[in-house]
Short mmCIF file of C-alpha atoms in Angstrom, two decimals:
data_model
loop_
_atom_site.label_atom_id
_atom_site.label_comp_id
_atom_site.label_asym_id
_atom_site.label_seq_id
_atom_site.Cartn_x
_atom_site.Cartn_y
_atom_site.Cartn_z
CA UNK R 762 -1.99 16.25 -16.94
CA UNK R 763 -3.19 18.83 -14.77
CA UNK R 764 -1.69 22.44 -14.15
CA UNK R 765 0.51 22.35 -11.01
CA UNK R 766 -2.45 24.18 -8.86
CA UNK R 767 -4.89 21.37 -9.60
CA UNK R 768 -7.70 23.76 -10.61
CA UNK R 769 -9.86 22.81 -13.15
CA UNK R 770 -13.36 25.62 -14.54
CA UNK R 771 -14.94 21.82 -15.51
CA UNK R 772 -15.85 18.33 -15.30
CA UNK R 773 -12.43 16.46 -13.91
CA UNK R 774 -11.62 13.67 -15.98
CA UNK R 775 -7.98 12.37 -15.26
CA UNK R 776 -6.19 11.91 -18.64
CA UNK R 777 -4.14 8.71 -19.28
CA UNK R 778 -0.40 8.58 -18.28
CA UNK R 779 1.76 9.51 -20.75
CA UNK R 780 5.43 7.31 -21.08
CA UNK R 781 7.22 10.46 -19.97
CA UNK R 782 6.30 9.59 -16.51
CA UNK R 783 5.31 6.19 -16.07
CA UNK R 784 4.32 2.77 -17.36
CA UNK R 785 0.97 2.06 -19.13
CA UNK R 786 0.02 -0.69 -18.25
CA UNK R 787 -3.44 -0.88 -19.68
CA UNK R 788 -5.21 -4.17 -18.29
CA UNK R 789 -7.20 -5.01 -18.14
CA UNK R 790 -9.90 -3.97 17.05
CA UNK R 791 -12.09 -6.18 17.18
CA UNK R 792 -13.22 -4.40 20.60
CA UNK R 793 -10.65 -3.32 23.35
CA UNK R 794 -10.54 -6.67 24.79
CA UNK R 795 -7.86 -8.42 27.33
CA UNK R 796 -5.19 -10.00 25.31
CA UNK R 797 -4.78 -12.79 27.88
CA UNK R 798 -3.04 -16.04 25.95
CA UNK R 799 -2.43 -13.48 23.26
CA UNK R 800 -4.97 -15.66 20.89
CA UNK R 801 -6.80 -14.90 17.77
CA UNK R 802 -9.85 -13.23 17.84
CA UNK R 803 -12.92 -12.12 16.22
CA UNK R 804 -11.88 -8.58 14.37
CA UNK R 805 -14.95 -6.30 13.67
CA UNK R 806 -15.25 -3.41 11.12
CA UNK R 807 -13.56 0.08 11.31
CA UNK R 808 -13.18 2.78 9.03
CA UNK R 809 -11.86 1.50 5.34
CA UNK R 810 -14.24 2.74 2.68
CA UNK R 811 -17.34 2.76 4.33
CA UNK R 812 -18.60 3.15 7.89
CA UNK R 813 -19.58 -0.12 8.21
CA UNK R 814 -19.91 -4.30 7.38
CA UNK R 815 -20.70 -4.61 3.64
CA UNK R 816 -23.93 -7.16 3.38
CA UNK R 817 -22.00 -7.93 -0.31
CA UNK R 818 -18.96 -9.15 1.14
CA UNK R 819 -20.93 -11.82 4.15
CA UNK R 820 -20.40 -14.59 2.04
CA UNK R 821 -16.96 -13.88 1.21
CA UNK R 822 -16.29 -13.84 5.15
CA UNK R 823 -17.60 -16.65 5.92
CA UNK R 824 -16.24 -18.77 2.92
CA UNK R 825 -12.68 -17.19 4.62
CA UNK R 826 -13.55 -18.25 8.00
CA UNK R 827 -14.76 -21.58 7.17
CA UNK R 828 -12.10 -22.97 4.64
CA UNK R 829 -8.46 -21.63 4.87
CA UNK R 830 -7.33 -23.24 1.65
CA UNK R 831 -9.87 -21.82 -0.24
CA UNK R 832 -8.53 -19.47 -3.07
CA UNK R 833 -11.21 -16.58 -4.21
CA UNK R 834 -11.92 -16.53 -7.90
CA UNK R 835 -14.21 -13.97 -8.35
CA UNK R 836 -13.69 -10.62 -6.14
CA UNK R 837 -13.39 -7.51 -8.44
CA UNK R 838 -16.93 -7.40 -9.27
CA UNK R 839 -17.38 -6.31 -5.34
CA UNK R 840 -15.11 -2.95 -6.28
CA UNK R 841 -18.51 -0.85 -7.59
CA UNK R 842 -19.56 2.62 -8.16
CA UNK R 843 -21.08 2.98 -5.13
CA UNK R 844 -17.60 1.45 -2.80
CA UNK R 845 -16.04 3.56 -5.16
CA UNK R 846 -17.80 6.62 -3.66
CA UNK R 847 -17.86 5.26 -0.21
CA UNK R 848 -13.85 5.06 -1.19
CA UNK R 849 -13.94 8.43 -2.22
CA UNK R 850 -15.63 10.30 0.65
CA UNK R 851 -13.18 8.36 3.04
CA UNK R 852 -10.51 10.17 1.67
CA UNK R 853 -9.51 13.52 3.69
CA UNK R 854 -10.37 16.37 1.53
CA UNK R 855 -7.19 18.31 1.87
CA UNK R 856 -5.19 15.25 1.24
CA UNK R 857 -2.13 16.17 -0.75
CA UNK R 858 -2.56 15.03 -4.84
CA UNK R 859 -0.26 12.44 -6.94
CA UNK R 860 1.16 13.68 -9.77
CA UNK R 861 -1.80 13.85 -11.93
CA UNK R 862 -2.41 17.27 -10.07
CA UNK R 863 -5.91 16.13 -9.13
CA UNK R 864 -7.62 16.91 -5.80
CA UNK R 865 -10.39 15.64 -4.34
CA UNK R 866 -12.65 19.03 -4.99
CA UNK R 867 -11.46 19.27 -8.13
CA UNK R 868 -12.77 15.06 -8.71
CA UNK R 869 -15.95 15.56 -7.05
CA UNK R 870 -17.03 18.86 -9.21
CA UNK R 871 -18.89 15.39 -11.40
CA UNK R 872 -18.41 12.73 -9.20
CA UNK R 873 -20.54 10.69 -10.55
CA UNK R 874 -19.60 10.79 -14.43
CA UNK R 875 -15.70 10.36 -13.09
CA UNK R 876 -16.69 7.26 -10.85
CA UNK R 877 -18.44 5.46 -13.34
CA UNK R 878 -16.27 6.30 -15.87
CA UNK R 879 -13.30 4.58 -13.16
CA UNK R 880 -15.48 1.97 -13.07
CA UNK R 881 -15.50 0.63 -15.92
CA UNK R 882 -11.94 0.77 -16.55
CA UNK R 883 -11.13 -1.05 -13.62
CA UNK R 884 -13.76 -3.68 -14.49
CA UNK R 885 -12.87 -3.54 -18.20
CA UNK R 886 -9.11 -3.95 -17.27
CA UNK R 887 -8.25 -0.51 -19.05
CA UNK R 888 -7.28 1.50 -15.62
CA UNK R 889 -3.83 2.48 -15.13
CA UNK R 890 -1.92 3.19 -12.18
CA UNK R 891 0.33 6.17 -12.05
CA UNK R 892 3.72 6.44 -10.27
CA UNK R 893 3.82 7.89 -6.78
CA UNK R 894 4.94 11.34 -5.96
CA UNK R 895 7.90 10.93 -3.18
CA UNK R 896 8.34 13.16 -0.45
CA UNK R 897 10.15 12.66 2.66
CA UNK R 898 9.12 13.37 5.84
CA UNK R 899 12.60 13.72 8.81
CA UNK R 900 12.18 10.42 11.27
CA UNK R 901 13.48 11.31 15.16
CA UNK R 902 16.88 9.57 14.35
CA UNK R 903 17.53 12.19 11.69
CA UNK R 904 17.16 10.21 8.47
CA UNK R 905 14.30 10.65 5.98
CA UNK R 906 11.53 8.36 5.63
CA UNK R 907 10.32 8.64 1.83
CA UNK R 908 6.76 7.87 1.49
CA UNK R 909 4.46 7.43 -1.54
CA UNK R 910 1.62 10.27 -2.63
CA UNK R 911 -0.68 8.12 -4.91
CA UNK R 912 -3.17 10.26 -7.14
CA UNK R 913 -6.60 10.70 -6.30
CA UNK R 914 -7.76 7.99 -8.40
CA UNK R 915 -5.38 5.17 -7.46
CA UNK R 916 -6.46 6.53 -3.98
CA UNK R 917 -10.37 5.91 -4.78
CA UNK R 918 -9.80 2.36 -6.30
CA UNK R 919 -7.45 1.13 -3.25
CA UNK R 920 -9.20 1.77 -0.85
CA UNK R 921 -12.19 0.36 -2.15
CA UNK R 922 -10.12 -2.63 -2.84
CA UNK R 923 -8.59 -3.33 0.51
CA UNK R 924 -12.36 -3.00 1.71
CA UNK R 925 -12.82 -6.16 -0.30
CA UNK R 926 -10.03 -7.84 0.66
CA UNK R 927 -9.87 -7.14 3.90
CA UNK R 928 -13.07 -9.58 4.12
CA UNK R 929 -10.62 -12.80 3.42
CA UNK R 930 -7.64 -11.12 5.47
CA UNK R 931 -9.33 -10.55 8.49
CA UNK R 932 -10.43 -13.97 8.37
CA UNK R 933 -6.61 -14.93 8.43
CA UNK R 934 -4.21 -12.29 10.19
CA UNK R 935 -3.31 -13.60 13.68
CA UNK R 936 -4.73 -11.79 16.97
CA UNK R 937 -1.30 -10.75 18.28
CA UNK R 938 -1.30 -8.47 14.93
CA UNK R 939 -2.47 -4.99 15.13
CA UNK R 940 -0.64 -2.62 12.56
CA UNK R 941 -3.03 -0.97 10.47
CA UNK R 942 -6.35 -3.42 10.61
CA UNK R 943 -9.93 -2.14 10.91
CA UNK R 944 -10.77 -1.82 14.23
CA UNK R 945 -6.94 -1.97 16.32
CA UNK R 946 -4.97 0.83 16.89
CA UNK R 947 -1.39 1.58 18.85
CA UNK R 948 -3.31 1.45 22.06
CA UNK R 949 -4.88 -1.83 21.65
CA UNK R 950 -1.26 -3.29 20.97
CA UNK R 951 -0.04 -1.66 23.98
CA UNK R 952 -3.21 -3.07 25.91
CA UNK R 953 -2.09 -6.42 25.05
CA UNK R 954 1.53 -5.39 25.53
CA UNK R 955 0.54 -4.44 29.48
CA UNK R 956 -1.65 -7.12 30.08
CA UNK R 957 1.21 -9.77 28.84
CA UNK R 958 3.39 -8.17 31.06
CA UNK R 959 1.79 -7.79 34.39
CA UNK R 960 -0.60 -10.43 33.84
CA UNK R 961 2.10 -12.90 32.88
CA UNK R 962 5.56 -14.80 34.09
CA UNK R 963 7.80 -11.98 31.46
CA UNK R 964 10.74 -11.46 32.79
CA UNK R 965 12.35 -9.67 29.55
CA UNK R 966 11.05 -8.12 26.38
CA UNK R 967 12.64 -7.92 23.05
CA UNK R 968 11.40 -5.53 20.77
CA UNK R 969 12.27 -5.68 16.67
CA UNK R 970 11.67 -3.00 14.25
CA UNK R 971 13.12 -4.47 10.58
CA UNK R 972 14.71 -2.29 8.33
CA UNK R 973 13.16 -0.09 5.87
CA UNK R 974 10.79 -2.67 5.70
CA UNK R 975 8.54 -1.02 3.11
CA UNK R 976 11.05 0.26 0.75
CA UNK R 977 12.13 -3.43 1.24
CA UNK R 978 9.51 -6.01 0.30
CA UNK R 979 9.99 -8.41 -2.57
CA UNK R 980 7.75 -8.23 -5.10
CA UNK R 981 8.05 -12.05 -6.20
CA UNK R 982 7.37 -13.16 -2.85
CA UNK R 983 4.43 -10.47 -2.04
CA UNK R 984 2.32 -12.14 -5.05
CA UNK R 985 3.00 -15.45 -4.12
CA UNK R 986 1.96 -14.80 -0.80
CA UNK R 987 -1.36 -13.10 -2.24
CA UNK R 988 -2.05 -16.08 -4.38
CA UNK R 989 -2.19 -18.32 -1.71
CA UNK R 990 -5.95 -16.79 -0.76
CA UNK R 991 -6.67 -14.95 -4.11
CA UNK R 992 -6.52 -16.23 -7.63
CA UNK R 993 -8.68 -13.37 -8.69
CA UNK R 994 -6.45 -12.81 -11.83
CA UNK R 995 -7.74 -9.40 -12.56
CA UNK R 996 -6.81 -8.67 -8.19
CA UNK R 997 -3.79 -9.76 -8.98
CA UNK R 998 -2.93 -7.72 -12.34
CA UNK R 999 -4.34 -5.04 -10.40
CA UNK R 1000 -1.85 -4.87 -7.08
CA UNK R 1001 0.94 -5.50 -9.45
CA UNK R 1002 0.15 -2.52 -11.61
CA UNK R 1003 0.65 -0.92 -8.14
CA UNK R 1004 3.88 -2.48 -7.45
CA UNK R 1005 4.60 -1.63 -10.62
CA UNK R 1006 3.90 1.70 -11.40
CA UNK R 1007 7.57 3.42 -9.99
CA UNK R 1008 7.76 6.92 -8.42
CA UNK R 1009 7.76 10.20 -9.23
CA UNK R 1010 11.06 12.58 -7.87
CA UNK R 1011 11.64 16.34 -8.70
CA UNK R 1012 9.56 15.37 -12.03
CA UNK R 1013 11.98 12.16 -13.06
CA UNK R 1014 10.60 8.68 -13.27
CA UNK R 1015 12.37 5.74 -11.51
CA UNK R 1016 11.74 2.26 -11.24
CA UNK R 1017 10.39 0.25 -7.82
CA UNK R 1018 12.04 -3.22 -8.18
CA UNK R 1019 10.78 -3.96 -4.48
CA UNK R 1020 8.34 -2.23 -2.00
CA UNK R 1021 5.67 -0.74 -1.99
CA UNK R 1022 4.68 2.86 -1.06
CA UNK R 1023 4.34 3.74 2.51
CA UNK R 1024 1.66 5.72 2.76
CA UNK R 1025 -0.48 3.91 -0.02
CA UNK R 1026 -3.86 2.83 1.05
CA UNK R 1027 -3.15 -0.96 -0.26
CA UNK R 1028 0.63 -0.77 1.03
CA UNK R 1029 -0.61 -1.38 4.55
CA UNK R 1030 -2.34 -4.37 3.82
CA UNK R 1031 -0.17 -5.73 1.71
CA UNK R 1032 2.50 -5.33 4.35
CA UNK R 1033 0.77 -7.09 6.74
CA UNK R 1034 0.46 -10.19 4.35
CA UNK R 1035 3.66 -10.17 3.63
CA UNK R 1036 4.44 -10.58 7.23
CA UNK R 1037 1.40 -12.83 8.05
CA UNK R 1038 3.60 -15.63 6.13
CA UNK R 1039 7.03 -14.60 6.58
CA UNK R 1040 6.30 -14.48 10.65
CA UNK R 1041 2.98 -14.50 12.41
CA UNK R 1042 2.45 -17.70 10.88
CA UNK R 1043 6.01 -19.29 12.33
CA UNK R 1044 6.05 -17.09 15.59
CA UNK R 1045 2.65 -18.90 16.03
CA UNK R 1046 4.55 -22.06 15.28
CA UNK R 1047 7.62 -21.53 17.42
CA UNK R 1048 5.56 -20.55 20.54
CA UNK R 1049 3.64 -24.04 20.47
CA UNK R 1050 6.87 -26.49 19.63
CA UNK R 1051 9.66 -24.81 20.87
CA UNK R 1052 8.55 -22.24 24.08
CA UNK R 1053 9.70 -22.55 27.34
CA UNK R 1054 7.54 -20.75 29.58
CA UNK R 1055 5.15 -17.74 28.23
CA UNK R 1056 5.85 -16.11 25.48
CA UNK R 1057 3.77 -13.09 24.44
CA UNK R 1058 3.82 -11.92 20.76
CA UNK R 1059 2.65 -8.39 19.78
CA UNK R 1060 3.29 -6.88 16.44
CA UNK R 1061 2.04 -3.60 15.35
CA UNK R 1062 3.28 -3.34 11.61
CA UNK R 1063 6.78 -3.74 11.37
CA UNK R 1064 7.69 -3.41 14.89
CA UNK R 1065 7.53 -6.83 16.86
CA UNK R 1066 8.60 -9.17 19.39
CA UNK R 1067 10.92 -11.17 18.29
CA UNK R 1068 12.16 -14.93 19.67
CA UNK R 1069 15.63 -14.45 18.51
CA UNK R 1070 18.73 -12.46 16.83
CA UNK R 1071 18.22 -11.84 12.67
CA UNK R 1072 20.68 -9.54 9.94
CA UNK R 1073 17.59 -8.06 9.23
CA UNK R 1074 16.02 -6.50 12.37
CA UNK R 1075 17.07 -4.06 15.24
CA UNK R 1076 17.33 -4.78 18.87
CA UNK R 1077 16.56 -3.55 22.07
CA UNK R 1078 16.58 -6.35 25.29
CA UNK R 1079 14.81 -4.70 28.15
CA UNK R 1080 13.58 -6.02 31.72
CA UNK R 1081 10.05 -6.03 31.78
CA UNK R 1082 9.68 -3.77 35.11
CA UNK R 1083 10.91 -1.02 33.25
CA UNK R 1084 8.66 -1.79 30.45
CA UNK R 1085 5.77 -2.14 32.85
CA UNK R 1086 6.86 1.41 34.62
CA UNK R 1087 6.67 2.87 30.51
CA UNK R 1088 3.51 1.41 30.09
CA UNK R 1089 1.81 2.53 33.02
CA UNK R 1090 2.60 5.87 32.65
CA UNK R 1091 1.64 5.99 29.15
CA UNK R 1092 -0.72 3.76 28.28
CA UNK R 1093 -3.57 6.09 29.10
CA UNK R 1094 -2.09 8.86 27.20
CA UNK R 1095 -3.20 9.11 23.22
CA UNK R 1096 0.29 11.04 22.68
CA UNK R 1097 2.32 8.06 23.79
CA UNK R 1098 0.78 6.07 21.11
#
């Protein structure tokens, strides 16, 4: 471990994680488009690891797009030195560290030597993932939202991951979904949100935002969801090292029996899997067998529409004039995002 300043007179070379703080697990918008009919669509590239398509991952695309039962065998080997880089160069230099201490100046004084070096033990199935430092950050209703600080090098090697997945996701997710994918942001979900509205016969909107839904995922069910697209059994080992690894309070250890770290490159993804099965999937359902008249979907992360009441989400039934008054006064606004 590192001393609390993260300064370092050499080469940077992350120890391994002692027990005393975690688990060693050695191991191996699409463009702004009108949302009319609120249909999938074609999703292009954004910024993930790189700044743009990956030629390596083409294949991998179009296997996704073509068969939907298809389960990927082989996708780790796409996680190299140089996505590793392209991983590490996305990362904002004066991002906080993890508990290793480590910063990205003090990696990059031998980038190189430390990237290969990561490399190989994620390909050799000796990386470990450390815990999460937790801080909490107040939310405007006056409680505390904890979120996850991962160290630099779980950082580095998530990112470049969900790079490589997100070539089978994006194949999948639904085009009412726009939480955290390449190329959507808050203002393309209101987009579609507006054009639903005054483009549309909605009379009323209901709006769901479920419950600490990151602190709240089940692990079980995450990983079966996963291995419905990847069987990848190093990906797998891999995410649940992740899901695994606990969190890091005022220097004490503690278990994560379920979620996943919001604020975690990979926790964004995986939270929109999790939710791709659990609801885009049967919203998508419901509206073609059940609707009566138009129903719009739009889902940015956790926060949805939602057909009907549940123990596990919060409500709020509005008419959609006022909603349409909101929108129109905001929606050209990037601080009303």
């Amino acid at each position: 471990m590192m001393d609390g300043d993260g300064k370092s007179d050499g080469c940077v070379v992350p120890v391994k994680l002692s027990n005393e703080l975690g688990r060693p697990g050695e191991e191996t918008v699409e463009g702004r488009r009108p949302a009319k009919g609120n249909a999938a669509s074609e999703p292009r590239a954004g910024l993930s690891a790189g700044q743009g398509v990956s030629s390596d991952l083409d294949r991998v695309r179009q296997v996704a797009r073509k068969d939907k039962d298809v389960r990927f065998t082989a996708l780790l080997h796409h996680v190299t030195v140089e996505r590793l880089e392209a991983a590490y160069r996305a990362i904002r230099p004066g991002a906080a560290p993890g508990v290793d201490g480590v910063t990205w100046r003090d990696y990059g004084q031998c980038l190189e030597e430390n990237l290969r070096d990561l490399h190989a033990r994620v390909q050799g199935g000796a990386y470990r993932a450390r815990p999460s430092r937790r801080v909490f950050i107040a939310k405007p209703d006056g409680r505390l939202r904890p979120l996850g600080v991962a160290s630099l090098e779980d950082k580095v090697v998530q990112r470049a991951l969900v790079e490589v997945l997100n070539a089978v996701y994006e194949e999948d997710f639904l085009g009412f979904s726009y939480g955290f994918r390449p190329g959507r942001s808050p203002h393309d979900a209101l987009d579609a949100l507006f054009v639903g509205i005054t483009g549309g016969k909605v009379n009323w909107v209901l709006d769901a935002d479920i419950r600490d839904y990151f602190t709240s995922l089940d692990h079980s069910w995450l990983v079966r969801f996963i291995e419905h697209r990847i069987a990848d059994k190093r990906v797998l080992r891999l995410i649940q090292k992740w899901l695994k690894a606990g969190v890091v309070e005022d220097g004490v250890w503690s278990e994560a029996p379920e979620g996943t770290p919001q604020g975690a490159s990979v926790s964004t993804l995986l939270a929109n899997i999790y939710l791709h099965y659990v609801f885009d999937l049967w919203a998508r359902q419901w509206k073609q067998r059940y609707a009566r008249g138009q129903v719009v979907v739009v889902r940015f992360a956790d926060l949805c529409g939602h057909p009907h009441k549940s123990a596990y989400a919060e409500f709020r039934v509005m008419p959609s004039s006022g909603l349409e008054a909101a929108l129109r006064a905001g929606i050209g606004s990037k601080s009303s995002a």
